[in-house]
Coordinates of C-alpha atoms in Angstrom, one line a residue:
Chain A
X1 CA 92.2 112.1 97.5
X2 CA 90.9 109.6 100.0
X3 CA 89.5 112.4 102.2
X4 CA 87.8 114.1 99.3
X5 CA 86.2 110.9 98.2
X6 CA 85.1 110.0 101.7
X7 CA 83.6 113.5 102.1
X8 CA 81.7 113.2 98.9
X9 CA 80.4 109.8 99.9
X10 CA 79.4 111.0 103.3
X11 CA 77.5 113.9 101.7
X12 CA 75.7 111.4 99.5
X13 CA 74.7 109.3 102.5
X14 CA 73.6 112.4 104.4
X15 CA 71.5 113.4 101.4
X16 CA 69.9 110.0 101.3
X17 CA 69.2 109.9 105.1
X18 CA 68.5 113.5 106.0
X19 CA 66.5 114.8 103.0
X20 CA 63.3 112.9 104.2
X21 CA 63.6 114.8 107.5
X22 CA 63.7 118.3 105.8
X23 CA 61.2 118.0 103.0
X24 CA 58.1 115.9 102.6
X25 CA 59.0 112.8 100.6
X26 CA 56.4 111.1 98.5
X27 CA 58.1 109.2 95.6
X28 CA 54.9 107.4 94.5
X29 CA 52.2 110.2 94.7
X30 CA 50.8 110.6 91.3
X31 CA 49.2 113.9 90.2
X32 CA 48.1 114.5 86.6
X33 CA 47.9 118.2 87.2
X34 CA 51.5 118.6 88.4
X35 CA 53.2 116.5 85.6
X36 CA 56.5 117.7 84.1
X37 CA 56.8 120.8 86.3
X38 CA 60.2 122.5 86.2
X39 CA 62.1 122.9 89.5
X40 CA 60.3 125.2 91.9
X41 CA 60.1 125.7 95.7
X42 CA 57.3 123.1 95.9
X43 CA 59.2 120.5 93.8
X44 CA 62.9 121.3 94.1
X45 CA 63.9 119.1 91.2
X46 CA 60.6 119.3 89.3
X47 CA 58.1 116.5 88.6
X48 CA 58.1 113.6 86.2
X49 CA 55.5 112.6 83.6
X50 CA 53.2 111.3 86.2
X51 CA 53.6 114.3 88.4
X52 CA 55.7 112.5 91.0
X53 CA 58.2 114.6 93.0
X54 CA 61.6 114.1 91.4
X55 CA 63.6 114.9 94.6
X56 CA 61.7 112.3 96.5
X57 CA 62.4 109.7 93.8
X58 CA 66.1 110.6 93.7
X59 CA 66.4 110.2 97.5
X60 CA 64.6 106.9 97.6
X61 CA 66.6 105.8 94.5
X62 CA 70.0 106.6 96.3
X63 CA 68.8 104.4 99.1
X64 CA 68.2 101.5 96.7
X65 CA 71.5 102.0 94.8
X66 CA 73.7 102.3 97.9
X67 CA 72.0 99.3 99.5
X68 CA 72.5 97.1 96.5
X69 CA 76.1 98.3 96.1
X70 CA 77.0 97.8 99.8
X71 CA 75.5 94.4 99.9
X72 CA 77.1 93.2 96.7
X73 CA 80.5 94.6 97.7
X74 CA 80.3 93.0 101.1
X75 CA 79.5 89.6 99.6
X76 CA 82.3 90.0 97.0
X77 CA 84.8 90.9 99.7
X78 CA 83.9 88.0 101.9
X79 CA 83.8 85.3 99.2
X80 CA 86.5 86.9 97.1
X81 CA 89.1 87.1 99.8
X82 CA 88.2 83.8 101.3
X83 CA 88.2 81.8 98.1
X84 CA 91.2 83.7 96.8
X85 CA 93.4 82.9 99.8
X86 CA 92.4 79.3 99.9
X87 CA 92.9 78.7 96.2
X88 CA 96.3 80.5 96.3
X89 CA 97.4 78.2 99.0
X90 CA 96.0 74.9 98.1
X91 CA 96.5 73.8 94.4
X92 CA 93.8 71.1 94.6
X93 CA 91.1 73.7 95.5
X94 CA 92.6 76.2 93.1
X95 CA 91.8 74.0 90.1
X96 CA 88.0 74.1 90.9
X97 CA 87.8 77.7 92.0
X98 CA 89.9 79.1 89.2
X99 CA 88.0 77.1 86.5
X100 CA 84.7 78.5 87.7
X101 CA 85.8 82.1 88.2
X102 CA 87.7 82.1 84.9
X103 CA 84.6 80.8 83.1
X104 CA 82.6 83.7 84.6
X105 CA 85.2 86.2 83.5
X106 CA 84.9 85.2 79.8
X107 CA 81.4 86.9 79.6
X108 CA 81.3 90.6 79.0
X109 CA 80.1 92.0 82.3
X110 CA 76.7 93.5 81.6
X111 CA 75.8 90.5 79.3
X112 CA 76.4 88.2 82.2
X113 CA 74.4 90.3 84.6
X114 CA 71.5 90.5 82.1
X115 CA 71.6 86.7 81.7
X116 CA 71.5 86.2 85.5
X117 CA 68.6 88.6 85.9
X118 CA 66.7 87.1 82.9
X119 CA 67.0 83.8 84.6
X120 CA 66.2 85.0 88.1
X121 CA 63.8 87.8 87.4
X122 CA 64.2 91.5 88.2
X123 CA 64.3 92.2 92.0
X124 CA 66.6 94.0 94.3
X125 CA 68.1 90.8 95.7
X126 CA 68.8 89.4 92.2
X127 CA 70.6 92.6 91.2
X128 CA 72.8 92.0 94.3
X129 CA 73.5 88.4 93.2
X130 CA 74.2 89.5 89.6
X131 CA 76.7 92.2 90.7
X132 CA 78.3 89.8 93.1
X133 CA 78.8 87.1 90.4
X134 CA 80.1 89.8 88.1
X135 CA 82.8 91.0 90.5
X136 CA 83.8 88.2 92.7
X137 CA 86.1 86.5 90.1
X138 CA 88.2 89.7 89.9
X139 CA 88.7 89.8 93.7
X140 CA 89.4 86.0 93.8
X141 CA 92.1 86.5 91.1
X142 CA 93.6 89.5 92.8
X143 CA 93.9 87.8 96.1
X144 CA 95.0 84.5 94.6
X145 CA 97.7 86.2 92.6
X146 CA 99.1 87.9 95.7
X147 CA 99.1 84.6 97.7
X148 CA 100.9 82.8 94.9
X149 CA 103.4 85.6 94.5
X150 CA 104.2 85.6 98.2
X151 CA 103.6 82.0 99.4
X152 CA 107.3 81.1 98.8
X153 CA 108.7 84.5 99.5
X154 CA 111.7 84.7 101.8
X155 CA 109.7 86.5 104.5
X156 CA 107.0 83.8 104.5
X157 CA 109.7 81.1 104.6
X158 CA 111.2 83.0 107.6
X159 CA 107.9 83.3 109.4
X160 CA 107.3 79.6 108.9
X161 CA 110.7 78.7 110.1
X162 CA 110.1 80.6 113.3
X163 CA 107.0 78.5 114.1
X164 CA 104.1 80.3 112.5
X165 CA 101.3 78.0 111.4
X166 CA 99.9 77.8 107.9
X167 CA 96.8 79.8 108.8
X168 CA 98.8 82.5 110.6
X169 CA 101.2 82.8 107.7
X170 CA 98.3 83.1 105.3
X171 CA 96.3 85.6 107.2
X172 CA 98.9 87.7 108.9
X173 CA 101.9 87.5 106.6
X174 CA 100.6 86.9 103.1
X175 CA 97.3 88.6 103.2
X176 CA 98.7 92.1 104.2
X177 CA 100.5 92.1 100.9
X178 CA 97.2 91.6 99.1
X179 CA 95.2 94.2 101.0
X180 CA 96.2 97.1 98.8
X181 CA 95.2 95.6 95.4
X182 CA 92.1 94.0 97.0
X183 CA 90.9 97.3 98.4
X184 CA 91.4 98.9 95.0
X185 CA 89.4 96.1 93.3
X186 CA 86.7 96.4 95.9
X187 CA 86.2 100.1 95.7
X188 CA 86.2 99.9 91.9
X189 CA 83.7 97.1 92.3
X190 CA 81.6 99.3 94.5
X191 CA 81.5 102.1 91.9
X192 CA 80.9 99.6 89.1
X193 CA 78.1 98.1 91.2
X194 CA 76.4 101.4 91.2
X195 CA 76.9 101.8 87.5
X196 CA 75.7 98.2 86.8
X197 CA 72.7 98.7 89.0
X198 CA 71.8 101.9 87.1
X199 CA 72.4 100.2 83.8
X200 CA 70.2 97.2 84.7
X201 CA 67.4 99.3 86.0
X202 CA 67.7 101.5 82.9
X203 CA 67.0 98.3 80.9
X204 CA 64.1 97.5 83.2
X205 CA 65.9 94.6 84.9
X206 CA 66.5 96.3 88.3
X207 CA 64.2 96.7 91.2
X208 CA 60.8 96.7 89.5
X209 CA 58.6 99.8 89.1
X210 CA 57.2 101.7 90.8
X211 CA 60.3 101.6 92.9
X212 CA 62.3 104.7 91.9
X213 CA 65.8 103.8 90.7
X214 CA 68.4 106.1 89.2
X215 CA 68.6 104.0 86.0
X216 CA 64.8 103.7 85.8
X217 CA 64.5 107.5 86.2
X218 CA 66.9 108.2 83.3
X219 CA 65.2 105.6 81.2
X220 CA 61.8 107.3 81.8
X221 CA 63.2 110.7 81.1
X222 CA 64.4 109.9 77.6
X223 CA 61.2 110.9 76.0
X224 CA 61.1 114.3 77.7
X225 CA 64.7 115.2 77.2
X226 CA 63.7 118.3 75.1
X227 CA 60.8 119.4 77.1
X228 CA 61.9 118.5 80.6
X229 CA 65.7 118.0 80.7
X230 CA 65.9 118.3 84.5
X231 CA 64.4 114.8 84.6
X232 CA 67.6 113.4 83.1
X233 CA 70.2 115.8 84.5
X234 CA 69.5 115.1 88.2
X235 CA 69.8 111.2 88.2
X236 CA 72.7 111.5 85.7
X237 CA 74.5 113.9 87.9
X238 CA 74.0 111.9 91.1
X239 CA 75.3 108.7 89.4
X240 CA 78.4 110.5 88.2
X241 CA 78.9 112.0 91.7
X242 CA 78.6 108.6 93.4
X243 CA 81.0 106.9 91.0
X244 CA 83.5 109.7 91.2
X245 CA 83.5 109.7 95.0
X246 CA 84.1 105.9 95.1
X247 CA 86.9 106.1 92.5
X248 CA 88.6 108.8 94.6
X249 CA 88.3 106.5 97.6
X250 CA 89.8 103.6 95.6
X251 CA 92.8 105.6 94.5
X252 CA 93.3 107.1 98.0
X253 CA 93.2 103.7 99.6
X254 CA 95.8 102.4 97.3
X255 CA 98.1 105.2 98.2
X256 CA 97.5 104.8 101.9
X257 CA 98.0 101.0 102.0
X258 CA 101.3 101.1 100.2
X259 CA 103.8 101.2 103.1
X260 CA 106.4 103.0 100.9
X261 CA 104.3 105.9 100.2
X262 CA 103.0 106.0 103.7
X263 CA 106.6 106.2 105.1
X264 CA 107.4 108.9 102.6
X265 CA 104.5 110.9 104.0
X266 CA 105.8 110.7 107.5
Chain B
X1 CA 141.0 68.4 118.2
X2 CA 140.4 70.7 121.1
X3 CA 139.3 69.5 124.5
X4 CA 136.1 71.5 124.2
X5 CA 135.1 69.8 121.0
X6 CA 135.9 66.4 122.5
X7 CA 133.7 67.2 125.5
X8 CA 130.9 68.5 123.3
X9 CA 130.9 65.3 121.2
X10 CA 131.0 62.9 124.1
X11 CA 127.9 64.5 125.7
X12 CA 124.6 63.6 124.0
X13 CA 124.4 65.6 120.9
X14 CA 122.0 68.5 120.3
X15 CA 121.5 67.6 116.7
X16 CA 122.2 64.2 115.2
X17 CA 121.4 63.7 111.6
X18 CA 121.8 60.1 110.3
X19 CA 121.6 59.0 106.7
X20 CA 119.5 61.9 105.6
X21 CA 118.5 62.0 101.9
X22 CA 116.3 64.6 100.3
X23 CA 115.1 64.7 96.7
X24 CA 113.2 67.1 94.5
X25 CA 110.3 65.7 92.5
X26 CA 110.6 66.5 88.9
X27 CA 108.6 65.4 85.9
X28 CA 111.3 62.9 85.0
X29 CA 111.6 61.4 88.5
X30 CA 113.4 62.2 91.7
X31 CA 116.5 64.4 91.8
X32 CA 118.6 63.7 94.9
X33 CA 120.0 66.9 96.4
X34 CA 121.1 65.7 99.8
X35 CA 122.6 62.2 99.8
X36 CA 123.1 60.1 102.9
X37 CA 124.2 62.9 105.2
X38 CA 125.5 62.2 108.7
X39 CA 126.0 65.2 110.9
X40 CA 126.5 65.6 114.7
X41 CA 126.4 68.8 116.6
X42 CA 127.2 68.8 120.3
X43 CA 125.8 71.2 122.9
X44 CA 127.4 74.6 122.7
X45 CA 129.3 73.7 119.6
X46 CA 129.7 75.7 116.4
X47 CA 129.7 73.5 113.4
X48 CA 130.5 75.1 110.1
X49 CA 128.9 73.6 107.0
X50 CA 130.8 74.7 103.8
X51 CA 130.1 74.0 100.2
X52 CA 129.5 75.7 96.9
X53 CA 126.2 77.1 95.8
X54 CA 123.9 74.2 95.0
X55 CA 125.7 71.7 97.2
X56 CA 122.6 71.1 99.3
X57 CA 123.5 73.1 102.4
X58 CA 120.3 75.1 102.6
X59 CA 118.1 72.2 101.8
X60 CA 119.8 70.2 104.6
X61 CA 119.0 73.1 107.0
X62 CA 115.4 73.3 105.8
X63 CA 115.1 69.5 106.2
X64 CA 116.2 69.9 109.8
X65 CA 113.7 72.6 110.4
X66 CA 110.9 70.7 108.6
X67 CA 110.3 73.5 106.2
X68 CA 111.3 71.9 102.9
X69 CA 109.8 73.5 99.8
X70 CA 106.7 71.7 98.6
X71 CA 108.4 69.9 95.8
X72 CA 111.1 68.4 98.0
X73 CA 110.7 65.1 99.8
X74 CA 112.8 63.3 102.5
X75 CA 113.7 59.9 101.2
X76 CA 115.1 58.5 104.4
X77 CA 117.2 59.0 107.5
X78 CA 116.6 60.4 110.9
X79 CA 117.1 63.8 112.5
X80 CA 117.4 63.6 116.3
X81 CA 117.1 66.9 118.2
X82 CA 117.8 66.7 121.9
X83 CA 116.9 63.0 121.8
X84 CA 113.5 63.3 119.9
X85 CA 113.3 62.2 116.2
X86 CA 112.1 65.2 114.3
X87 CA 111.1 63.0 111.3
X88 CA 108.7 61.0 113.4
X89 CA 107.1 63.9 115.2
X90 CA 103.8 65.2 114.0
X91 CA 104.4 68.4 111.9
X92 CA 102.5 70.6 114.5
X93 CA 104.9 69.5 117.2
X94 CA 107.9 70.3 115.0
X95 CA 106.3 73.7 114.3
X96 CA 106.2 74.4 118.0
X97 CA 109.9 73.7 118.3
X98 CA 110.7 76.1 115.4
X99 CA 111.5 79.6 116.6
X100 CA 111.5 78.3 120.2
X101 CA 114.2 75.7 120.6
X102 CA 115.4 75.5 117.1
X103 CA 115.8 78.8 115.3
X104 CA 117.1 80.0 112.0
X105 CA 118.7 83.2 110.8
X106 CA 117.9 83.4 107.1
X107 CA 120.3 84.2 104.3
X108 CA 118.8 87.4 102.8
X109 CA 118.1 90.2 105.3
X110 CA 116.7 92.3 102.5
X111 CA 113.8 90.0 101.8
X112 CA 113.4 87.8 104.9
X113 CA 111.4 90.5 106.8
X114 CA 107.8 91.1 105.9
X115 CA 107.7 94.4 104.1
X116 CA 104.2 95.1 105.2
X117 CA 104.7 94.7 108.9
X118 CA 106.4 96.9 111.5
X119 CA 109.6 95.6 113.1
X120 CA 107.9 95.5 116.5
X121 CA 105.0 93.4 115.2
X122 CA 107.3 90.9 113.6
X123 CA 109.4 90.5 116.8
X124 CA 106.4 90.2 119.1
X125 CA 104.7 87.7 116.9
X126 CA 107.3 85.1 117.6
X127 CA 106.5 85.5 121.3
X128 CA 102.8 85.5 120.5
X129 CA 103.3 82.1 118.9
X130 CA 105.6 80.4 121.4
X131 CA 104.9 82.4 124.6
X132 CA 101.2 83.2 124.7
X133 CA 101.5 83.6 128.5
X134 CA 103.5 86.8 128.1
X135 CA 101.2 89.9 128.0
X136 CA 101.4 92.1 125.0
X137 CA 103.0 95.0 126.9
X138 CA 105.7 92.8 128.2
X139 CA 106.3 91.4 124.7
X140 CA 107.2 94.9 123.4
X141 CA 109.6 95.3 126.4
X142 CA 111.2 92.0 125.5
X143 CA 111.4 93.1 121.9
X144 CA 113.3 96.3 122.9
X145 CA 115.6 94.3 125.1
X146 CA 116.3 91.9 122.4
X147 CA 117.1 94.7 119.9
X148 CA 119.4 96.2 122.4
X149 CA 121.1 92.9 122.9
X150 CA 121.8 92.4 119.2
X151 CA 123.1 96.0 119.0
X152 CA 120.3 97.8 117.3
X153 CA 120.4 101.5 118.3
X154 CA 117.3 103.5 119.2
X155 CA 115.5 100.2 119.8
X156 CA 112.2 101.5 121.0
X157 CA 111.8 103.7 117.9
X158 CA 112.7 100.8 115.6
X159 CA 109.6 98.9 116.7
X160 CA 107.4 101.3 114.8
X161 CA 109.5 101.2 111.6
X162 CA 109.1 99.1 108.5
X163 CA 111.9 96.9 107.2
X164 CA 112.6 99.1 104.2
X165 CA 113.6 101.9 106.6
X166 CA 116.5 99.9 107.9
X167 CA 119.9 99.1 106.4
X168 CA 120.9 95.5 105.5
X169 CA 123.1 95.1 108.6
X170 CA 120.3 96.4 110.9
X171 CA 117.8 94.1 109.2
X172 CA 120.1 91.1 109.8
X173 CA 120.3 92.1 113.5
X174 CA 116.6 92.2 113.6
X175 CA 116.4 88.8 112.1
X176 CA 118.8 87.5 114.7
X177 CA 116.7 89.1 117.4
X178 CA 113.6 87.4 116.0
X179 CA 115.4 84.0 116.1
X180 CA 116.5 84.4 119.7
X181 CA 113.6 86.3 121.3
X182 CA 112.1 83.3 122.9
X183 CA 115.2 82.8 124.9
X184 CA 115.2 79.0 124.8
X185 CA 117.1 78.4 121.6
X186 CA 119.3 75.3 121.8
X187 CA 120.1 75.0 118.1
X188 CA 120.6 78.0 115.9
X189 CA 120.9 77.5 112.2
X190 CA 122.6 80.4 110.5
X191 CA 122.1 80.0 106.7
X192 CA 124.8 82.2 105.2
X193 CA 124.0 85.0 107.7
X194 CA 126.6 87.4 106.3
X195 CA 126.7 86.6 102.6
X196 CA 124.5 89.6 101.7
X197 CA 126.4 92.0 103.9
X198 CA 129.6 94.0 103.2
X199 CA 132.8 93.1 104.9
X200 CA 132.8 95.5 107.8
X201 CA 129.2 94.6 108.7
X202 CA 130.0 91.0 108.2
X203 CA 132.7 91.1 110.9
X204 CA 130.3 92.8 113.3
X205 CA 127.6 90.3 112.7
X206 CA 130.0 87.4 113.2
X207 CA 131.3 88.9 116.4
X208 CA 127.7 89.2 117.5
X209 CA 127.1 85.5 116.7
X210 CA 130.1 84.4 118.7
X211 CA 129.1 86.6 121.6
X212 CA 125.5 85.3 121.6
X213 CA 126.5 81.7 121.1
X214 CA 128.6 81.9 124.3
X215 CA 126.1 83.9 126.4
X216 CA 123.1 81.8 125.3
X217 CA 125.0 78.5 125.3
X218 CA 123.6 77.5 121.9
X219 CA 124.7 75.0 119.4
X220 CA 125.2 76.7 116.1
X221 CA 125.1 75.2 112.6
X222 CA 126.8 77.9 110.5
X223 CA 126.2 77.4 106.8
X224 CA 128.4 79.4 104.5
X225 CA 130.5 79.2 101.4
X226 CA 133.1 81.5 102.9
X227 CA 136.0 79.7 104.5
X228 CA 137.1 82.9 106.2
X229 CA 133.8 83.0 108.1
X230 CA 134.4 79.4 109.2
X231 CA 137.9 80.1 110.4
X232 CA 136.6 83.0 112.5
X233 CA 133.7 81.3 114.2
X234 CA 133.5 77.5 113.9
X235 CA 135.0 74.8 116.0
X236 CA 134.4 71.9 113.6
X237 CA 133.8 72.0 109.9
X238 CA 131.8 69.7 107.5
X239 CA 132.5 70.1 103.8
X240 CA 129.6 69.4 101.5
X241 CA 129.9 68.6 97.8
X242 CA 127.1 67.7 95.4
X243 CA 124.8 66.8 98.3
X244 CA 127.3 64.7 100.2
X245 CA 129.5 65.4 103.2
X246 CA 133.0 64.8 101.9
X247 CA 135.1 65.8 105.0
X248 CA 134.5 66.5 108.6
X249 CA 137.3 67.8 110.8
X250 CA 138.2 70.2 113.6
X251 CA 138.6 73.6 112.2
X252 CA 142.4 73.9 112.9
X253 CA 143.1 70.4 111.5
X254 CA 141.1 71.2 108.4
X255 CA 142.9 74.4 107.6
X256 CA 146.3 72.9 108.5
X257 CA 145.9 69.6 106.6
X258 CA 142.9 69.1 104.5
X259 CA 142.4 65.4 103.5
X260 CA 139.9 65.5 100.7
X261 CA 141.1 66.8 97.3
X262 CA 138.1 69.1 97.2
X263 CA 138.8 70.7 100.5
X264 CA 142.4 71.0 99.4
X265 CA 141.2 72.8 96.3
X266 CA 139.0 75.1 98.2
X267 CA 141.8 76.1 100.5
X268 CA 144.3 76.5 97.7
X269 CA 141.9 78.9 95.9
X270 CA 141.9 81.3 98.9
X271 CA 144.3 84.2 98.5
X272 CA 146.9 84.2 101.2
X273 CA 149.6 86.7 102.1
X274 CA 153.0 85.5 101.1
X275 CA 151.8 83.3 98.3
X276 CA 151.4 86.1 95.8
X277 CA 155.1 86.3 95.0
X278 CA 155.3 82.7 94.0
X279 CA 152.3 82.5 91.7
X280 CA 150.7 85.0 89.5
X281 CA 147.4 83.1 89.3
X282 CA 145.2 82.0 92.1
X283 CA 144.6 78.3 91.7
X284 CA 141.0 77.2 91.1
X285 CA 139.2 73.9 90.9
X286 CA 138.5 73.1 87.2
X287 CA 134.9 72.4 86.1
X288 CA 131.8 72.9 88.2
X289 CA 129.6 71.1 90.6
X290 CA 127.7 68.3 88.8
X291 CA 124.1 69.1 88.2
X292 CA 122.0 67.1 90.7
X293 CA 119.7 66.1 87.8
X294 CA 122.6 64.5 85.9
X295 CA 122.5 60.7 85.9
X296 CA 123.9 59.4 89.2
X297 CA 127.4 58.1 88.5
X298 CA 128.8 55.0 90.1
X299 CA 132.0 56.4 91.4
X300 CA 133.0 59.4 93.4
X301 CA 131.0 62.5 92.7
X302 CA 134.1 64.7 92.7
X303 CA 136.1 62.4 90.3
X304 CA 135.4 64.5 87.2
X305 CA 137.2 67.5 88.7
X306 CA 139.8 65.7 90.8
X307 CA 143.4 65.9 89.8
X308 CA 144.2 62.7 91.7
X309 CA 141.6 60.5 90.0
X310 CA 142.5 56.8 89.6
X311 CA 140.5 53.9 88.1
X312 CA 138.6 53.0 91.3
X313 CA 137.3 56.6 91.6
X314 CA 135.0 56.0 88.6
X315 CA 133.9 52.5 89.7
X316 CA 133.1 52.8 93.3
X317 CA 131.7 55.5 95.5
X318 CA 134.0 56.1 98.4
X319 CA 132.6 55.6 101.9
X320 CA 133.0 58.3 104.6
X321 CA 136.2 56.9 106.2
X322 CA 137.3 57.7 109.7
X323 CA 140.6 59.6 109.4
X324 CA 141.8 60.2 112.9
X325 CA 140.1 61.4 116.0
X326 CA 136.9 63.3 115.0
X327 CA 137.9 63.4 111.4
X328 CA 136.3 61.6 108.5
X329 CA 136.9 61.8 104.7
X330 CA 135.1 60.5 101.7
X331 CA 138.0 59.7 99.4
X332 CA 139.6 56.4 98.2
X333 CA 143.1 58.0 98.3
X334 CA 143.1 60.2 101.3
X335 CA 145.8 58.3 103.1
X336 CA 148.4 58.4 100.3
X337 CA 147.4 61.9 99.2
X338 CA 147.9 63.2 102.8
X339 CA 151.4 62.0 102.8
X340 CA 152.0 63.6 99.4
X341 CA 150.5 66.9 100.4
X342 CA 152.7 67.0 103.5
X343 CA 155.8 66.6 101.3
X344 CA 154.6 69.3 99.0
X345 CA 153.8 71.7 101.8
X346 CA 157.3 71.1 103.2
X347 CA 158.8 72.2 99.9
X348 CA 156.7 75.3 99.7

């Protein structure tokens, strides 16, 4: 499962990086004559209502989507794991961290993201911030729960009684128990980041036009769904593809990081 | 008392606990679980610490190690280890002693190894903490040697295995190897090391303890509720009841003539060959250990369950009396009871 997911994700990245080398890419070139053309050899995925090449826009859009998702997930991982471990170990810090992260969790996800973007204004960086704020509480809670579950476990007690320091116990003995669920959360967060980014740009809150985004392309294609359905099918398919590959990776990681299933595979 | 034990006591002790009291913080105040405990352990001596579940044995051990649970608190007393007072040392210094010169073999082999880490990683980590000067290749070599020493077969293959791939007995051997891998252990605390194991494995592990104790010349504090284990391995015994030491004696003396009614009760409730014909029921001690959160009573903590209770037992807590060479008893009536027991035993 993991290898299938990784293969699919690699293909998506290759598509994003290599397509510009194979075909001329011009996501912004407007041509009134070429508008709403069906797929052909000149325009492999057709053209949109302004005559822009759909393939070019899709490729540049994947770049934006993946960049946002990677940045947001990296931030979520760093702060989520760090804050989760600290708040699991130290009750005084936990009070503050948990109150804040819990109060973020009470908002329905997309509503919170819309609020953040409405306050900060639509831009690529702000989408990253919104997705980060949306997903970091889940990672904090996952890591914190694992730390609390294991901080008084016999094996932690044993490590401590053989001279391991608090930091060593936290990082080398407790955290490995949290890696599995954290990885699953992060890969789900990654795929949700792509969905949220698409949703936000669909609503016009993502990277502002004329930057081509997957969500923005679907949004623009709504009016032409009867006359030019390819405009909607291509970005819809690539979003599905990206999310599927990341969910496969998440499931695969969970299986791999569970020592029991790993031993059974040996 | 054997000559060995006398020699061990006259030399400066490895561990000397004086007046140690430990309490748990609860919403309604402090609950004292270890009360005014004195304990001395000479170099190369094996001291058995017996008591029922909840008598404070493990908390005493964790106080010595400086790894009390977060809700526990030391109220007073001193813990001298090889001369230095562990209570006055900064925690980081005590931490450096743990696993190096003081080590513990935990109670539950099934849960005391980290399920996410390979055996080799867990063994070499102890060296990584205490012997950073040893290169990582040599650490693995030491780990294999140590596993060989504690009788783990296929030692080099075990390094790559996870705890759940090993049986309980093997895991306990690994835990022993972890405790001793630094090679400088002076005090080994074994907290019910065989309780979770079946009888045949238990015998093997005890043999291993005795062998290692001799070859490494360690002092061992052997915590158990099993008097059979004590008889097999310990030289001296301390009996704990409700957080207090109620009797300390040489192991042979204790089994031959227990002075405290509680010790007496413990020994009577052991099945022995030859006694079956006389009695159809195994005697037991009525009642149960008083809950540590119950109001502290004035008198003897064992009074409620004691068949020999008199008025003074309810009024005044008995002191730990010296009762012969190397023996002490916490009972108002030990002297007249001993005489009585001797007569009864003669009749039996």
